[in-house]
XYZ file of C-alpha atoms in Angstrom:
548
model
C 14.974 -9.779 9.651
C 16.362 -8.358 6.251
C 13.947 -6.082 4.639
C 11.481 -6.060 7.712
C 11.536 -2.470 8.107
C 12.125 0.484 5.636
C 11.870 4.319 6.281
C 10.132 6.541 3.457
C 11.832 9.347 5.076
C 10.421 12.577 3.646
C 6.863 13.557 5.028
C 4.319 15.106 2.739
C 3.292 18.637 2.605
C -0.485 19.747 2.696
C -0.328 20.700 -1.036
C 0.917 16.992 -2.112
C -1.562 15.525 0.291
C -4.485 17.569 -1.219
C -3.422 16.810 -4.724
C -3.369 12.909 -3.942
C -6.694 13.132 -2.481
C -8.312 14.945 -5.383
C -6.782 12.155 -7.745
C -9.492 9.664 -8.270
C -12.230 9.209 -10.996
C -15.674 9.965 -10.568
C -18.194 8.042 -12.775
C -21.709 8.974 -13.257
C -22.528 5.292 -14.490
C -21.957 4.712 -10.442
C -25.529 5.559 -8.781
C -25.220 8.267 -6.156
C -26.085 5.687 -3.257
C -22.732 3.840 -4.240
C -20.818 6.986 -3.846
C -22.681 7.880 -0.603
C -21.527 4.516 0.922
C -18.216 5.411 -0.477
C -17.998 8.546 1.211
C -19.139 6.651 4.520
C -16.202 4.110 4.332
C -13.594 7.022 3.732
C -14.746 8.374 7.215
C -14.461 5.074 8.997
C -10.798 4.870 7.476
C -9.781 8.395 8.192
C -11.147 8.090 12.026
C -8.936 4.904 12.238
C -5.774 6.553 10.656
C -6.590 9.670 13.233
C -6.653 7.348 16.047
C -3.315 5.480 15.244
C -2.036 9.340 14.704
C -1.226 9.008 11.015
C -2.108 12.423 10.290
C -1.136 12.523 6.630
C -3.787 9.647 5.639
C -6.264 10.674 7.722
C -6.165 14.201 6.393
C -5.974 12.795 2.743
C -8.985 10.530 3.513
C -11.027 13.507 4.759
C -9.918 15.632 2.036
C -11.173 13.047 -0.593
C -14.556 12.934 1.266
C -14.927 16.620 0.954
C -14.154 16.696 -2.542
C -16.606 13.791 -3.110
C -19.563 15.483 -1.375
C -18.774 19.078 -2.047
C -17.448 18.839 -5.665
C -18.316 15.752 -7.550
C -21.423 14.543 -6.131
C -23.339 17.672 -7.244
C -22.516 17.097 -10.730
C -24.196 13.599 -10.907
C -27.561 13.574 -12.963
C -29.429 12.080 -10.676
C -28.106 14.008 -7.684
C -31.373 15.964 -6.975
C -33.832 12.798 -7.385
C -36.000 12.278 -4.247
C -34.666 8.907 -3.603
C -31.079 10.405 -3.132
C -32.109 13.434 -1.299
C -31.989 12.724 2.425
C -28.512 10.863 2.118
C -27.114 13.880 0.371
C -28.447 15.807 2.966
C -26.964 13.793 5.846
C -23.372 13.565 3.976
C -23.541 17.234 3.841
C -24.178 17.888 7.404
C -21.009 16.085 8.212
C -18.764 18.648 6.125
C -18.309 21.329 9.186
C -17.012 18.636 11.433
C -14.849 17.031 8.940
C -13.184 20.410 7.841
C -12.760 21.237 11.708
C -10.746 18.058 12.219
C -8.709 18.822 8.974
C -7.959 22.108 10.861
C -6.814 20.273 13.823
C -4.379 17.971 11.551
C -3.138 20.556 9.277
C -0.719 22.229 11.566
C 1.008 18.732 12.912
C 1.517 18.112 9.209
C 2.907 21.500 8.534
C 5.240 21.316 11.541
C 6.501 17.887 10.710
C 7.143 18.671 7.209
C 8.622 22.019 7.920
C 11.156 20.518 10.217
C 12.318 18.035 7.804
C 12.698 20.495 5.206
C 14.678 22.740 7.347
C 16.706 19.859 8.607
C 17.672 18.562 5.003
C 17.492 21.487 2.905
C 21.073 21.075 1.900
C 20.674 17.082 1.302
C 21.414 15.508 -1.867
C 18.972 12.968 -3.920
C 17.810 10.130 -1.872
C 20.312 6.925 -2.360
C 20.082 3.617 -1.448
C 22.921 1.675 0.813
C 24.692 0.870 -2.472
C 24.755 4.503 -3.525
C 22.509 4.313 -6.259
C 19.402 6.200 -6.715
C 16.335 5.763 -4.379
C 14.516 2.332 -5.524
C 11.245 2.383 -7.380
C 9.248 1.395 -4.149
C 10.779 4.271 -2.463
C 9.594 6.699 -5.136
C 6.335 5.358 -4.463
C 6.494 5.521 -0.967
C 7.496 8.885 -0.752
C 4.223 9.768 -2.381
C 1.937 7.395 -0.363
C 0.520 9.575 2.854
C 0.195 6.430 4.725
C 3.771 5.586 4.783
C 5.619 8.825 3.747
C 7.625 10.552 6.845
C 6.634 7.341 9.000
C 9.326 6.181 11.318
C 9.523 2.668 10.493
C 7.360 0.519 8.160
C 7.114 -3.216 8.095
C 7.118 -5.729 5.372
C 3.865 -7.650 5.247
C 5.249 -11.025 4.042
C 8.122 -11.264 6.552
C 5.853 -10.191 9.493
C 2.563 -12.156 8.885
C 2.790 -13.635 12.271
C 3.613 -10.338 13.971
C 0.832 -8.819 11.939
C -1.752 -11.378 13.681
C -0.329 -10.428 17.150
C -0.827 -6.990 16.351
C -4.413 -7.565 15.207
C -5.690 -9.556 18.083
C -4.094 -6.914 20.357
C -5.669 -3.910 18.767
C -9.224 -5.466 18.670
C -9.058 -6.428 22.223
C -8.427 -2.771 22.939
C -11.218 -2.064 20.580
C -13.541 -4.389 22.380
C -12.695 -3.229 25.752
C -13.058 0.464 24.658
C -16.706 -0.607 23.583
C -17.625 -1.992 26.902
C -16.370 1.009 28.419
C -18.744 3.255 26.452
C -21.646 0.787 27.090
C -21.074 0.844 30.708
C -20.922 4.623 30.576
C -24.587 4.175 29.592
C -24.340 5.118 25.637
C -26.353 3.007 23.577
C -25.375 1.025 20.379
C -27.600 3.194 18.404
C -25.971 6.493 19.983
C -22.869 5.199 19.538
C -23.357 4.368 15.744
C -24.976 8.035 15.513
C -21.592 9.622 17.164
C -19.189 7.576 15.027
C -20.613 8.020 11.341
C -21.848 11.702 12.424
C -25.403 10.549 11.117
C -24.607 9.810 7.483
C -27.360 7.064 7.339
C -29.738 8.005 9.658
C -33.258 9.087 9.168
C -33.556 8.581 5.402
C -37.084 7.892 5.158
C -38.156 10.927 7.660
C -35.901 13.133 5.200
C -38.319 12.819 2.264
C -41.645 13.849 4.329
C -40.531 17.461 4.732
C -42.712 20.394 4.142
C -41.895 22.786 1.421
C -40.230 25.704 3.658
C -38.091 22.971 5.771
C -36.966 21.743 2.165
C -35.843 24.902 1.269
C -33.878 25.941 4.416
C -32.385 22.764 3.784
C -31.352 23.509 0.586
C -29.959 26.633 1.726
C -27.875 25.193 4.111
C -26.448 22.569 1.768
C -25.483 25.153 -0.608
C -23.946 27.055 1.998
C -21.737 24.135 3.151
C -20.862 23.066 -0.194
C -19.702 26.446 -1.250
C -17.894 26.781 1.979
C -16.130 23.447 1.153
C -15.268 24.473 -2.181
C -13.493 27.501 -1.121
C -11.776 25.391 1.617
C -10.423 23.094 -1.156
C -9.371 26.171 -3.577
C -7.925 28.152 -0.957
C -4.500 27.851 1.071
C -5.996 25.392 3.645
C -5.203 27.887 6.346
C -8.796 28.547 7.885
C -12.164 27.418 8.289
C -14.343 28.995 5.308
C -16.289 31.813 6.718
C -19.754 30.165 5.401
C -18.933 27.274 7.726
C -17.655 29.255 10.709
C -20.696 31.332 10.679
C -22.844 27.970 10.867
C -20.550 26.700 14.050
C -22.243 27.385 17.284
C -20.131 25.175 19.364
C -17.180 24.355 17.207
C -15.311 21.328 18.312
C -12.018 22.393 20.639
C -8.715 20.929 19.265
C -8.312 17.431 20.867
C -5.261 16.607 22.882
C -3.431 14.013 21.362
C -2.964 11.755 24.415
C -6.099 12.939 26.069
C -9.975 12.193 25.558
C -12.452 14.490 24.131
C -15.778 13.600 23.305
C -16.364 10.137 22.150
C -12.746 9.671 21.038
C -10.829 6.823 21.586
C -7.559 7.161 23.426
C -4.836 7.621 21.114
C -1.347 6.041 21.078
C 1.996 8.195 20.753
C 4.186 7.646 17.849
C 6.946 5.143 18.521
C 10.845 5.642 18.164
C 12.714 4.142 15.660
C 13.846 0.555 16.427
C 17.701 0.395 17.244
C 18.836 -3.127 16.687
C 22.248 -2.565 17.625
C 21.286 -1.116 21.186
C 18.767 -3.635 21.608
C 20.901 -6.515 21.105
C 23.786 -4.850 22.995
C 21.735 -4.455 26.158
C 20.547 -8.224 25.707
C 24.001 -9.645 25.351
C 25.152 -7.523 28.489
C 22.312 -9.082 30.420
C 22.750 -12.581 29.079
C 26.686 -12.856 29.443
C 27.846 -10.519 32.180
C 31.654 -10.175 32.996
C 33.297 -12.692 34.780
C 34.637 -11.217 38.218
C 38.162 -11.322 38.710
C 39.654 -13.994 41.094
C 40.332 -13.317 44.525
C 43.602 -12.071 45.693
C 45.460 -14.618 48.005
C 45.455 -13.238 51.652
C 48.211 -11.385 52.750
C 50.932 -13.379 54.750
C 51.339 -12.450 58.230
C 54.437 -11.777 59.606
C 56.294 -14.811 61.029
C 53.810 -17.196 59.296
C 54.631 -18.993 55.696
C 52.010 -18.883 53.557
C 50.314 -21.791 52.503
C 48.073 -21.696 49.649
C 44.746 -24.056 49.654
C 44.751 -27.306 48.289
C 43.417 -27.594 44.820
C 39.845 -28.713 44.497
C 39.534 -32.505 43.981
C 39.402 -33.400 40.240
C 35.765 -33.591 38.770
C 34.969 -37.005 37.602
C 34.574 -35.941 33.992
C 38.215 -34.271 34.201
C 40.376 -35.795 31.978
C 44.229 -36.116 32.862
C 46.040 -33.015 32.295
C 43.104 -30.872 31.402
C 41.684 -28.033 33.485
C 37.972 -28.598 34.230
C 35.655 -25.792 32.949
C 32.225 -26.147 34.211
C 29.771 -25.578 31.264
C 28.066 -22.150 31.283
C 24.172 -22.042 30.979
C 22.875 -22.023 27.629
C 22.148 -18.805 26.413
C 18.594 -17.813 25.416
C 18.077 -18.843 21.810
C 16.126 -21.136 19.426
C 16.492 -24.249 21.556
C 16.123 -22.593 25.059
C 12.731 -22.265 27.001
C 13.437 -18.457 26.828
C 13.957 -17.512 23.371
C 15.477 -14.341 22.078
C 12.068 -11.995 20.764
C 12.658 -9.998 17.936
C 13.204 -6.387 18.571
C 10.077 -5.387 16.905
C 7.905 -8.082 18.547
C 9.466 -7.009 21.745
C 8.544 -3.534 21.406
C 4.845 -4.484 21.432
C 4.525 -4.393 25.066
C 5.446 -0.817 24.822
C 2.367 0.975 24.846
C 3.375 3.678 23.043
C 4.738 1.646 19.994
C 3.115 2.141 16.888
C 3.498 -0.046 13.478
C 2.917 1.024 9.822
C 2.766 -2.012 7.304
C 3.799 -0.758 4.111
C 1.748 -1.657 0.562
C 2.875 -5.011 -0.955
C 1.597 -4.512 -4.244
C 0.470 -1.599 -6.823
C -2.365 -0.939 -9.267
C -1.688 -0.948 -12.888
C -1.983 3.047 -12.458
C 1.050 2.938 -9.837
C -1.718 3.304 -6.644
C -0.613 1.656 -3.563
C -2.381 -1.319 -2.561
C -2.724 -1.828 1.251
C -1.833 -6.022 2.358
C -5.002 -7.782 3.178
C -4.681 -10.477 5.526
C -6.893 -13.488 4.883
C -7.613 -16.311 7.292
C -6.445 -19.411 5.652
C -9.567 -21.502 6.847
C -12.065 -18.940 6.030
C -13.020 -20.295 2.738
C -13.482 -24.043 3.836
C -15.764 -22.793 6.815
C -17.941 -20.674 4.335
C -18.035 -23.834 2.057
C -19.808 -25.617 5.013
C -22.530 -22.983 5.512
C -22.996 -23.057 1.513
C -23.022 -26.968 1.655
C -26.787 -27.380 1.219
C -26.901 -25.022 -1.826
C -23.845 -26.707 -3.317
C -25.584 -29.895 -3.354
C -28.653 -28.372 -5.079
C -26.335 -26.604 -7.413
C -27.187 -23.171 -6.327
C -24.685 -20.372 -5.630
C -24.176 -18.879 -2.120
C -22.404 -15.651 -1.616
C -21.082 -13.880 1.475
C -19.463 -10.469 2.308
C -16.225 -10.122 3.554
C -15.934 -7.656 6.555
C -12.813 -6.511 8.503
C -11.054 -3.374 9.545
C -7.944 -1.371 9.000
C -5.086 -1.677 11.680
C -1.382 -0.221 11.034
C -2.230 0.543 7.387
C -3.192 -3.160 6.659
C -6.510 -4.845 6.146
C -7.560 -7.687 8.185
C -10.514 -9.544 7.252
C -12.391 -10.652 10.532
C -15.747 -11.683 9.212
C -17.976 -13.348 6.623
C -21.609 -11.997 6.828
C -23.875 -14.270 4.692
C -26.802 -11.915 3.787
C -30.619 -12.910 2.564
C -30.180 -13.749 -0.934
C -31.625 -15.287 -3.645
C -29.624 -18.142 -5.586
C -29.659 -19.886 -8.985
C -27.215 -21.930 -10.543
C -25.178 -19.114 -12.006
C -26.034 -15.836 -9.621
C -26.504 -14.956 -6.008
C -28.364 -11.731 -5.340
C -28.557 -10.183 -2.104
C -31.878 -9.091 -0.849
C -32.919 -6.851 2.114
C -29.850 -4.723 1.964
C -30.718 -2.639 4.631
C -30.447 -5.444 7.312
C -26.954 -6.031 6.046
C -25.862 -2.691 6.393
C -27.676 -2.273 9.471
C -25.570 -5.148 10.882
C -22.145 -3.584 9.497
C -22.877 -0.356 10.665
C -23.299 -1.822 14.181
C -19.873 -3.282 14.124
C -17.161 -0.832 15.427
C -14.970 0.189 12.169
C -15.969 -2.404 10.313
C -15.781 -2.135 6.617
C -17.392 -4.237 3.804
C -13.939 -5.406 1.902
C -15.209 -7.668 -0.955
C -17.205 -10.948 -1.025
C -17.010 -14.581 -1.268
C -19.141 -17.126 -3.654
C -19.469 -20.469 -4.883
C -19.187 -22.014 -8.433
C -20.954 -25.289 -7.768
C -20.556 -26.819 -11.190
C -18.332 -24.095 -12.754
C -14.605 -23.636 -12.987
C -13.036 -20.992 -10.970
C -13.406 -17.757 -12.849
C -15.159 -14.274 -12.689
C -18.111 -14.276 -14.838
C -19.507 -11.117 -16.404
C -21.849 -10.751 -13.755
C -19.008 -11.260 -11.175
C -17.180 -8.425 -12.810
C -19.815 -5.896 -12.333
C -20.647 -6.876 -8.959
C -17.218 -6.685 -8.015
C -16.931 -2.963 -9.700
C -18.969 -1.746 -6.710
C -16.827 -2.839 -4.145
C -13.711 -1.925 -5.640
C -14.700 1.645 -6.068
C -15.360 1.738 -2.393
C -12.137 0.403 -1.173
C -9.653 -0.101 -4.267
C -8.073 -3.286 -2.130
C -11.445 -4.913 -2.256
C -11.246 -8.541 -3.184
C -13.668 -11.548 -4.690
C -13.061 -14.976 -3.483
C -14.578 -17.537 -5.822
C -14.888 -21.124 -4.514
C -15.318 -24.024 -7.096
C -15.240 -27.167 -4.734
C -15.276 -29.566 -7.760
C -12.782 -28.402 -9.771
C -8.777 -27.773 -9.972
C -8.193 -24.896 -8.908
C -10.665 -24.848 -6.367
C -10.609 -21.542 -5.259
C -9.269 -17.941 -6.270
C -8.717 -14.628 -5.124
C -9.152 -11.508 -7.740
C -9.432 -8.057 -8.226
C -9.923 -5.753 -11.348
C -7.293 -4.450 -13.289
C -6.890 -0.541 -12.710
C -6.470 0.390 -15.766
C -7.934 -1.250 -18.159
C -10.557 -3.597 -16.112
C -12.045 -0.992 -13.868
C -12.712 1.478 -16.560
C -14.144 -1.197 -19.179
C -16.681 -2.726 -16.623
C -17.862 0.681 -15.573
C -18.648 1.744 -19.409
C -20.240 -1.593 -20.125
C -23.695 -1.594 -20.769
C -24.558 -4.850 -22.432
C -27.109 -7.140 -20.618
C -27.150 -10.770 -19.800
C -25.300 -12.743 -17.269
C -22.588 -14.027 -19.666
C -21.375 -11.332 -22.142
C -17.876 -10.686 -23.658
C -15.909 -7.209 -22.735
C -13.628 -5.857 -25.401
C -10.441 -6.093 -22.740
C -8.771 -9.221 -22.183
C -6.464 -8.273 -19.044
C -9.719 -7.596 -17.232
C -9.013 -9.088 -13.740
C -6.016 -10.553 -12.083
C -4.734 -12.815 -9.244
C -4.883 -11.028 -5.946
C -3.205 -13.443 -3.949
C 0.480 -13.470 -3.573
C 2.410 -12.089 -5.090
C -0.488 -9.797 -5.213
C -1.718 -7.851 -2.112
C -3.463 -10.685 -0.117
C -1.551 -12.740 2.229
C -2.890 -15.833 4.355
C -1.744 -15.339 7.935
C -1.971 -18.461 10.217
C -3.696 -18.046 13.107
C -6.058 -14.890 12.668
C -9.241 -15.082 14.295
C -12.743 -14.743 12.249
C -16.379 -15.319 12.417
C -19.121 -16.050 10.313
C -22.480 -14.595 10.823
C -25.466 -15.737 8.842
C -28.422 -13.154 8.314
C -30.586 -15.958 6.425
C -33.851 -16.278 7.961
C -33.818 -19.912 7.511
C -30.252 -20.448 9.028
């Protein structure tokens, strides 16, 4: 399969990953509660990449989280307001655990980078097969921690069906692990607390502390943030002294293939797929060499050797021709046992891992992971929206899913409680929606879908401002617009970056429909963008509306 695999050979150094982690734009126009939700998303993604043993990407996400909570967020003008205090405190409490995890990942990243540099210290500039300089994609890949140095990366477009199989297999594995946790007596609430390190727990109770308790909390928060700042400014070699002093029982370094406290089993890195060896072994098993004909028996002394008479001719044998029976058909396209693609065949190996490379890039050059979208998702969602559509009311749903092998799979549409008009759709009772999302293992909000009952398929000013919050949390986030009475009847969009994200964040104009100065403010995300429809991808729709 041409182009199905590619190796971005050189791994990244800690210094390069750290620079990548700190390269994001922090804006005061975004309220702290959205930045805290972004932080939780970073932790969830990091947990997935760590479990898949993608150490570089896990380290980058954890470093970005540390930078956000310890460096950026305290500069926000509303950082110390009472409604933000409990959320900030809960986030700061996670810094010690986050940095301990980074210290576990760092030696593995250093070892891989140093081994590569020692092996290739005399190598020349990377070249393509034709001898030219490395391609633009390869240059981008070399600066993407999710793919740089990985053994084999896959192209999403050419391997969409393989992606579906990988997703279903991994989702089943996670479900089995979750059932095992339940059987061990761990409640759903306790699981959520352990998984998210308590980031969103006890917000209300945190607001009712007495003065002395608040002062102690402030001191602890200050020490943790100062330690984090020194950690990021230093050489990344040790846990900061302020953090070490507060660690009563620091977490031991987990064994990569073992189990530690509430960690799912990890999977060993795969070896490069060797097409030649695989096909040679298959050809040997399919077409074994023909045995030599037996030698005629030796002539006994005094006897005349009489050869056996030739076999009777086969009914289909033509005169003068030697009949050769047809060999059994080789496994292939028209066989009951088709030849399996080597990459797909390796899925049966429990140690095999896969990494999908980015399928598109933002306007600023940052990679966009592939989003796999079920093709029937929008038509199923329109069935739930039908009653509103008949009354000329918009309906919205949230797109939820997870990261698997550096690709994003949309698994669910969650329809929250909402207030609807002909031009707007506003989610109400946000806490119920986020409680549901938090109860789903590794689930993330990946965008939204909404209807335009009588309008065309486009992004209104209100839509753009709504979507900006999603795209800040996850750059790949998408907005699906369904206009069932128009042509085109649907579209998948994202804000450009730049100039769309910057324009919307800076916009303070009121009203549902208002103009923006930039014309290139949003763009299509469906192919040739980063969104691919994947036949057979399973999904569900969950309706949280009380009257549903």
